[in-house]
Short mmCIF file of C-alpha atoms and ligand atoms in Angstrom, two decimals:
data_model
loop_
_atom_site.label_atom_id
_atom_site.label_comp_id
_atom_site.label_asym_id
_atom_site.label_seq_id
_atom_site.Cartn_x
_atom_site.Cartn_y
_atom_site.Cartn_z
CA MET A 1 16.52 11.55 -2.02
CA SER A 2 18.08 9.80 -5.07
CA ALA A 3 20.96 7.77 -3.55
CA ALA A 4 21.37 5.78 -0.37
CA ALA A 5 22.13 7.98 2.67
CA GLY A 6 23.13 7.27 6.26
CA THR A 7 20.32 6.58 8.73
CA ALA A 8 21.50 9.23 11.22
CA ALA A 9 21.43 12.04 8.63
CA VAL A 10 18.13 10.88 7.12
CA LEU A 11 16.49 10.89 10.55
CA ALA A 12 18.01 14.22 11.60
CA GLU A 13 16.81 15.92 8.39
CA ALA A 14 13.30 14.52 8.76
CA GLU A 15 13.14 15.49 12.44
CA ALA A 16 14.07 19.08 11.62
CA ALA A 17 11.45 19.28 8.84
CA LEU A 18 8.71 17.85 11.08
CA ALA A 19 9.64 20.27 13.87
CA ARG A 20 9.39 23.20 11.41
CA ALA A 21 5.90 21.95 10.43
CA GLY A 22 4.82 22.12 14.10
CA VAL A 23 4.64 18.37 14.76
CA ALA A 24 4.68 17.86 18.53
CA SER A 25 7.05 14.85 18.69
CA PRO A 26 9.25 15.09 15.57
CA ALA A 27 11.98 12.66 16.67
CA ALA A 28 9.58 9.90 17.70
CA ASP A 29 7.46 10.37 14.58
CA ALA A 30 10.48 10.30 12.24
CA LEU A 31 11.65 7.06 13.85
CA SER A 32 8.17 5.46 13.56
CA LEU A 33 7.81 6.52 9.93
CA LEU A 34 11.24 5.23 8.94
CA ALA A 35 10.48 1.91 10.67
CA HIS A 36 7.20 1.78 8.75
CA ALA A 37 8.80 2.65 5.39
CA TRP A 38 11.61 0.14 5.97
CA GLU A 39 9.23 -2.55 7.33
CA ARG A 40 11.46 -2.95 10.39
CA ASP A 41 10.72 -2.52 14.06
CA GLU A 42 11.93 0.66 15.74
CA ALA A 43 14.70 -1.15 17.63
CA ARG A 44 16.27 -2.16 14.30
CA VAL A 45 16.04 1.40 13.01
CA ARG A 46 17.75 2.67 16.19
CA ARG A 47 20.48 0.11 15.61
CA ALA A 48 20.83 1.27 11.99
CA ARG A 49 21.25 4.85 13.28
CA LEU A 50 23.86 3.75 15.82
CA PHE A 51 25.96 2.03 13.14
CA ASP A 52 24.92 4.64 10.52
CA GLU A 53 23.74 1.99 8.13
CA ASP A 54 22.69 3.30 4.69
CA VAL A 55 18.95 3.74 4.06
CA PRO A 56 18.33 2.20 0.59
CA ALA A 57 17.23 4.82 -1.97
CA ASP A 58 13.73 3.36 -2.52
CA ILE A 59 13.10 3.25 1.25
CA GLY A 60 14.38 6.81 1.51
CA ARG A 61 11.88 7.96 -1.11
CA ARG A 62 9.00 6.17 0.65
CA PHE A 63 10.10 7.74 3.95
CA ALA A 64 10.31 11.22 2.41
CA ASN A 65 6.71 10.88 1.10
CA LEU A 66 5.47 9.78 4.52
CA CYS A 67 7.26 12.69 6.21
CA ALA A 68 5.80 15.16 3.71
CA ARG A 69 2.29 13.97 4.61
CA ARG A 70 3.09 14.06 8.32
CA GLY A 71 4.30 17.62 7.78
CA GLU A 72 0.82 18.38 6.39
CA ARG A 73 -0.36 17.18 9.83
CA VAL A 74 -1.88 13.87 8.73
CA PRO A 75 -1.91 11.86 12.01
CA LEU A 76 1.02 9.50 12.44
CA GLN A 77 -1.33 6.58 13.02
CA HIS A 78 -3.15 7.19 9.72
CA LEU A 79 0.22 6.88 7.96
CA THR A 80 1.29 3.70 9.75
CA GLY A 81 -2.29 2.33 9.88
CA ILE A 82 -1.84 1.27 13.52
CA ALA A 83 -2.61 2.84 16.91
CA HIS A 84 -0.99 1.22 19.94
CA PHE A 85 -3.26 1.13 22.98
CA ARG A 86 -2.21 -0.86 26.06
CA LEU A 87 -1.62 -4.42 24.75
CA LEU A 88 -3.43 -3.77 21.47
CA ALA A 89 -2.30 -2.76 17.99
CA LEU A 90 -5.52 -1.34 16.56
CA PRO A 91 -6.06 -0.78 12.83
CA VAL A 92 -7.04 2.88 12.28
CA GLY A 93 -7.57 5.27 9.38
CA PRO A 94 -10.00 7.89 8.08
CA GLY A 95 -13.43 7.43 9.70
CA VAL A 96 -12.35 6.46 13.20
CA PHE A 97 -11.02 8.39 16.20
CA VAL A 98 -7.38 7.54 16.96
CA PRO A 99 -7.20 6.33 20.58
CA ARG A 100 -5.04 8.54 22.81
CA PRO A 101 -2.47 7.59 25.49
CA GLU A 102 -4.44 9.31 28.30
CA THR A 103 -7.41 7.02 27.61
CA GLU A 104 -5.22 4.10 28.72
CA LEU A 105 -5.74 5.46 32.26
CA VAL A 106 -9.53 5.16 31.84
CA ALA A 107 -8.97 1.51 30.89
CA GLN A 108 -6.76 1.04 33.97
CA ALA A 109 -9.45 2.51 36.26
CA GLY A 110 -11.99 0.12 34.70
CA LEU A 111 -9.63 -2.84 35.22
CA ASP A 112 -9.04 -1.78 38.85
CA ALA A 113 -12.82 -1.69 39.40
CA LEU A 114 -13.12 -5.22 37.98
CA ALA A 115 -10.29 -6.43 40.22
CA GLU A 116 -11.96 -4.88 43.29
CA ARG A 117 -15.23 -6.59 42.38
CA ARG A 118 -13.43 -9.96 42.13
CA ALA A 119 -11.69 -9.37 45.47
CA ARG A 120 -15.03 -8.44 47.10
CA SER A 121 -17.14 -11.23 45.66
CA GLY A 122 -14.57 -14.06 45.46
CA ALA A 123 -14.42 -16.91 42.94
CA GLY A 124 -18.20 -17.24 42.83
CA SER A 125 -18.64 -13.77 41.37
CA GLY A 126 -19.15 -15.08 37.81
CA PRO A 127 -17.79 -13.56 34.61
CA ALA A 128 -17.35 -9.80 34.52
CA ARG A 129 -19.68 -7.76 32.28
CA VAL A 130 -18.33 -4.58 30.67
CA LEU A 131 -20.05 -1.91 28.60
CA ASP A 132 -18.08 0.59 26.47
CA LEU A 133 -20.27 3.54 25.45
CA CYS A 134 -19.08 5.49 22.38
CA THR A 135 -16.63 2.73 21.55
CA GLY A 136 -15.07 4.11 18.31
CA SER A 137 -12.17 1.78 17.46
CA GLY A 138 -13.24 -0.44 20.37
CA ALA A 139 -10.06 0.52 22.27
CA LEU A 140 -11.53 0.67 25.78
CA GLY A 141 -13.87 -2.32 25.67
CA LEU A 142 -11.28 -4.49 23.93
CA ALA A 143 -8.54 -3.52 26.39
CA LEU A 144 -10.71 -4.57 29.33
CA ALA A 145 -11.74 -7.79 27.59
CA VAL A 146 -8.13 -8.70 26.76
CA GLU A 147 -6.70 -7.79 30.18
CA ALA A 148 -9.48 -9.18 32.39
CA PRO A 149 -9.79 -12.89 31.53
CA GLY A 150 -13.27 -14.30 31.07
CA THR A 151 -14.94 -10.93 30.51
CA SER A 152 -18.03 -10.37 28.37
CA ALA A 153 -17.82 -6.92 26.82
CA VAL A 154 -19.89 -4.92 24.36
CA GLY A 155 -19.23 -1.58 22.69
CA VAL A 156 -21.95 0.81 21.50
CA GLU A 157 -21.18 3.15 18.59
CA ILE A 158 -23.48 5.49 16.65
CA ASP A 159 -21.39 5.87 13.52
CA ALA A 160 -21.38 2.94 11.06
CA GLN A 161 -17.94 3.76 9.67
CA ALA A 162 -16.38 3.81 13.15
CA ALA A 163 -18.21 0.57 14.05
CA ALA A 164 -16.68 -1.07 10.96
CA TRP A 165 -13.21 -0.09 12.24
CA ALA A 166 -14.10 -1.59 15.63
CA GLY A 167 -14.95 -4.84 13.82
CA ARG A 168 -11.42 -4.76 12.30
CA SER A 169 -10.01 -4.19 15.81
CA VAL A 170 -11.80 -7.29 17.08
CA ALA A 171 -10.33 -9.33 14.21
CA ALA A 172 -6.83 -7.94 14.87
CA ALA A 173 -7.13 -8.78 18.59
CA GLY A 174 -8.37 -12.32 17.89
CA ASP A 175 -5.38 -14.13 19.44
CA LEU A 176 -5.36 -11.94 22.57
CA LEU A 177 -9.12 -12.40 23.02
CA ALA A 178 -8.81 -16.17 22.59
CA ALA A 179 -5.96 -16.29 25.13
CA SER A 180 -8.00 -14.35 27.70
CA GLY A 181 -11.20 -16.34 27.13
CA SER A 182 -13.08 -13.04 26.81
CA ARG A 183 -15.43 -11.73 24.16
CA PHE A 184 -16.10 -8.28 22.75
CA ARG A 185 -18.93 -7.38 20.39
CA VAL A 186 -19.75 -4.07 18.74
CA VAL A 187 -23.34 -2.88 18.31
CA LEU A 188 -24.59 0.17 16.39
CA GLY A 189 -26.70 2.43 18.58
CA ASP A 190 -27.09 5.68 20.48
CA ALA A 191 -25.17 5.41 23.75
CA GLY A 192 -27.41 8.10 25.24
CA ASP A 193 -30.61 6.12 24.66
CA ALA A 194 -31.02 4.34 28.00
CA GLU A 195 -33.71 1.96 26.75
CA ARG A 196 -31.64 0.90 23.73
CA VAL A 197 -28.52 0.50 25.90
CA ALA A 198 -30.46 -1.67 28.39
CA GLY A 199 -31.61 -3.86 25.48
CA ILE A 200 -28.02 -4.21 24.24
CA CYS A 201 -26.85 -5.22 27.73
CA ALA A 202 -29.57 -7.85 28.01
CA ALA A 203 -28.88 -9.27 24.55
CA GLU A 204 -25.08 -9.13 24.52
CA LEU A 205 -24.06 -9.41 28.19
CA GLY A 206 -26.98 -11.32 29.66
CA GLY A 207 -27.30 -8.80 32.49
CA SER A 208 -26.28 -5.42 33.90
CA PRO A 209 -22.68 -4.33 33.41
CA HIS A 210 -20.31 -4.31 36.41
CA VAL A 211 -18.19 -1.61 34.76
CA VAL A 212 -19.08 1.03 32.17
CA VAL A 213 -16.20 2.81 30.45
CA SER A 214 -16.71 5.73 28.13
CA ASN A 215 -14.71 8.26 26.18
CA PRO A 216 -17.58 10.22 24.62
CA PRO A 217 -17.26 13.29 22.39
CA TYR A 218 -16.71 16.20 24.80
CA VAL A 219 -14.86 18.98 22.93
CA LEU A 220 -16.24 22.40 23.91
CA ALA A 221 -18.01 24.59 21.34
CA ASP A 222 -14.99 26.91 20.81
CA GLY A 223 -12.75 23.92 19.95
CA SER A 224 -9.81 26.14 20.80
CA THR A 225 -7.62 23.33 22.05
CA CYS A 226 -7.76 21.26 18.85
CA GLU A 227 -4.61 20.53 16.80
CA PRO A 228 -4.74 20.29 12.95
CA GLU A 229 -4.47 16.47 13.18
CA VAL A 230 -7.66 16.46 15.25
CA ILE A 231 -9.72 19.04 13.33
CA GLY A 232 -8.71 17.74 9.91
CA HIS A 233 -8.76 13.99 10.50
CA ASP A 234 -10.74 12.81 13.54
CA PRO A 235 -14.40 12.26 12.59
CA ARG A 236 -16.79 15.08 13.62
CA PRO A 237 -19.10 12.87 15.74
CA ALA A 238 -16.05 11.87 17.79
CA LEU A 239 -15.24 15.42 18.84
CA TRP A 240 -17.98 17.92 19.67
CA GLY A 241 -19.82 17.12 22.88
CA GLY A 242 -22.67 19.52 22.15
CA GLY A 243 -23.68 22.70 23.99
CA ALA A 244 -21.29 25.48 24.97
CA ASP A 245 -19.77 23.31 27.72
CA GLY A 246 -19.37 20.24 25.46
CA LEU A 247 -21.38 18.11 27.89
CA ALA A 248 -24.66 17.45 26.03
CA VAL A 249 -23.58 13.97 24.82
CA PRO A 250 -21.66 13.09 28.02
CA ALA A 251 -24.75 13.99 30.12
CA ARG A 252 -26.92 11.54 28.14
CA VAL A 253 -24.20 8.87 28.34
CA ILE A 254 -23.92 9.31 32.13
CA ALA A 255 -27.70 8.98 32.53
CA ALA A 256 -27.80 5.83 30.37
CA ALA A 257 -24.84 4.29 32.20
CA ALA A 258 -26.39 5.01 35.61
CA ALA A 259 -29.65 3.42 34.47
CA VAL A 260 -28.04 0.12 33.41
CA LEU A 261 -25.15 -0.36 35.88
CA ALA A 262 -25.39 -3.29 38.30
CA PRO A 263 -25.57 -2.35 42.01
CA GLY A 264 -21.98 -1.66 43.12
CA GLY A 265 -21.00 -1.15 39.49
CA VAL A 266 -18.62 1.63 38.44
CA LEU A 267 -18.74 4.21 35.64
CA VAL A 268 -15.43 5.63 34.37
CA LEU A 269 -15.81 8.56 31.97
CA GLU A 270 -13.17 10.64 30.18
CA HIS A 271 -13.65 14.42 29.80
CA ALA A 272 -11.80 17.67 29.18
CA ASP A 273 -9.68 19.16 31.98
CA VAL A 274 -12.20 21.95 32.64
CA GLN A 275 -15.21 19.60 32.92
CA GLY A 276 -14.42 17.67 36.12
CA ALA A 277 -16.75 19.56 38.48
CA ALA A 278 -19.65 19.55 36.00
CA VAL A 279 -19.22 15.82 35.34
CA ARG A 280 -19.25 15.06 39.09
CA THR A 281 -22.50 17.05 39.37
CA LEU A 282 -24.00 15.14 36.40
CA MET A 283 -23.01 11.80 37.96
CA ALA A 284 -24.53 12.73 41.33
CA GLY A 285 -27.70 13.92 39.57
CA ALA A 286 -27.94 10.54 37.82
CA GLY A 287 -27.86 8.78 41.23
CA LEU A 288 -24.19 7.72 41.25
CA THR A 289 -22.14 8.16 44.42
CA GLY A 290 -18.54 8.95 45.38
CA ALA A 291 -17.68 10.75 42.12
CA GLU A 292 -13.94 11.28 42.01
CA THR A 293 -11.95 13.06 39.29
CA ARG A 294 -8.45 11.82 38.43
CA SER A 295 -5.66 13.28 36.35
CA ASP A 296 -3.73 12.19 33.27
CA TYR A 297 0.03 11.78 32.79
CA THR A 298 0.44 15.58 32.68
CA GLY A 299 -1.48 16.19 35.92
CA ARG A 300 -4.64 17.58 34.29
CA ASP A 301 -8.11 16.42 35.48
CA ARG A 302 -9.17 14.05 32.68
CA PHE A 303 -11.59 11.38 33.92
CA THR A 304 -14.13 10.81 36.65
CA LEU A 305 -15.43 7.63 38.23
CA ALA A 306 -18.48 6.97 40.39
CA THR A 307 -20.39 4.02 41.79
CA ARG A 308 -23.99 2.89 41.65
CA CYS A 309 -25.24 1.93 45.14
C1 SAM B 1 -13.81 10.49 21.39
S1 SAM B 1 -14.31 9.14 20.38
C2 SAM B 1 -13.75 7.82 21.44
C3 SAM B 1 -13.57 6.49 20.78
C4 SAM B 1 -12.94 5.43 21.68
N1 SAM B 1 -13.82 5.12 22.80
C5 SAM B 1 -11.60 5.88 22.19
O1 SAM B 1 -11.46 6.11 23.40
O2 SAM B 1 -10.65 5.98 21.41
C6 SAM B 1 -16.08 9.15 20.61
C7 SAM B 1 -16.85 8.13 19.79
O3 SAM B 1 -18.22 8.21 20.16
C8 SAM B 1 -19.04 8.09 19.02
N2 SAM B 1 -20.34 8.71 19.35
C9 SAM B 1 -20.69 10.01 19.33
N3 SAM B 1 -21.95 10.19 19.77
C10 SAM B 1 -22.41 8.94 20.09
C11 SAM B 1 -23.65 8.46 20.60
N4 SAM B 1 -24.68 9.28 20.90
N5 SAM B 1 -23.76 7.13 20.78
C12 SAM B 1 -22.76 6.27 20.48
N6 SAM B 1 -21.56 6.68 20.00
C13 SAM B 1 -21.39 8.00 19.82
C14 SAM B 1 -18.23 8.75 17.92
O4 SAM B 1 -18.67 8.34 16.64
C15 SAM B 1 -16.81 8.30 18.29
O5 SAM B 1 -16.50 7.09 17.66
#
């Protein structure tokens, strides 16, 4: 694009190109990328489309480059550098798993469990303790820390590059953490090593967690459901769960969580839609009770929660 062109036409052309490339949400992505290229929020870009304001030529060129890369199926969030997750704007890029919208429901289930604990135990219940196993960007642990005031939270991550991104997330969420009076730390470690996880809880939380949240790697061996954005850009350790059923890592995480949870504490674990029954069996085998699988925004079984007696 060499000269200025109207916003409506620029967006329509980009949307069509992204759709041809197989991008799942071409209109939303085109809007986000133009906002990013123009350094405006999306509401201002929508306004520019409504009044068909001209897109300056240099912004148009930047936008065209971004759209070309999106057409090659680079994840949107790698291009904008930000993933929105509940109240958080998390810095993301190569080396860290991009948090997904459905995982926000895992966070909500964890927050509900914390609220029930407060309601049960009253004001004298003391600060909540939260453990996020396989924390990646820190999305889950940080969301609970920010939304449940006075919480002590820790995330465990095996991959040093991902843990470094989680450290950037903590810095980016500094104001929200300060406002909530909560803390969130990230520790390198194997979330399936129960002894190591117990040591992390003692050192970082000062006791057993009341809630454990986890979105472990769980993709099945055939990987048939994976989009190019996932296969080409999400880190390998974030994807494959191990074993034909993808549950080797989740099984170890469930066992470690069950071993450290406080009595009455709740584990909330994300999984693939075909894994609900097997996850409930794993949770029962680890001594957790009342395992219940819940669905995501599209009605598919996507996470299971259970309680330690
Ligand atoms: C699916 S990603 C989820 C990240 C984040 N919790 C989220 O919901 O966006 C799984 C993460 O678990 C990490 N991981 C894989 N195996 C692990 C293990 N044994 N212990 C700790 N972290 C592990 C990966 O490196 C990756 O960051």
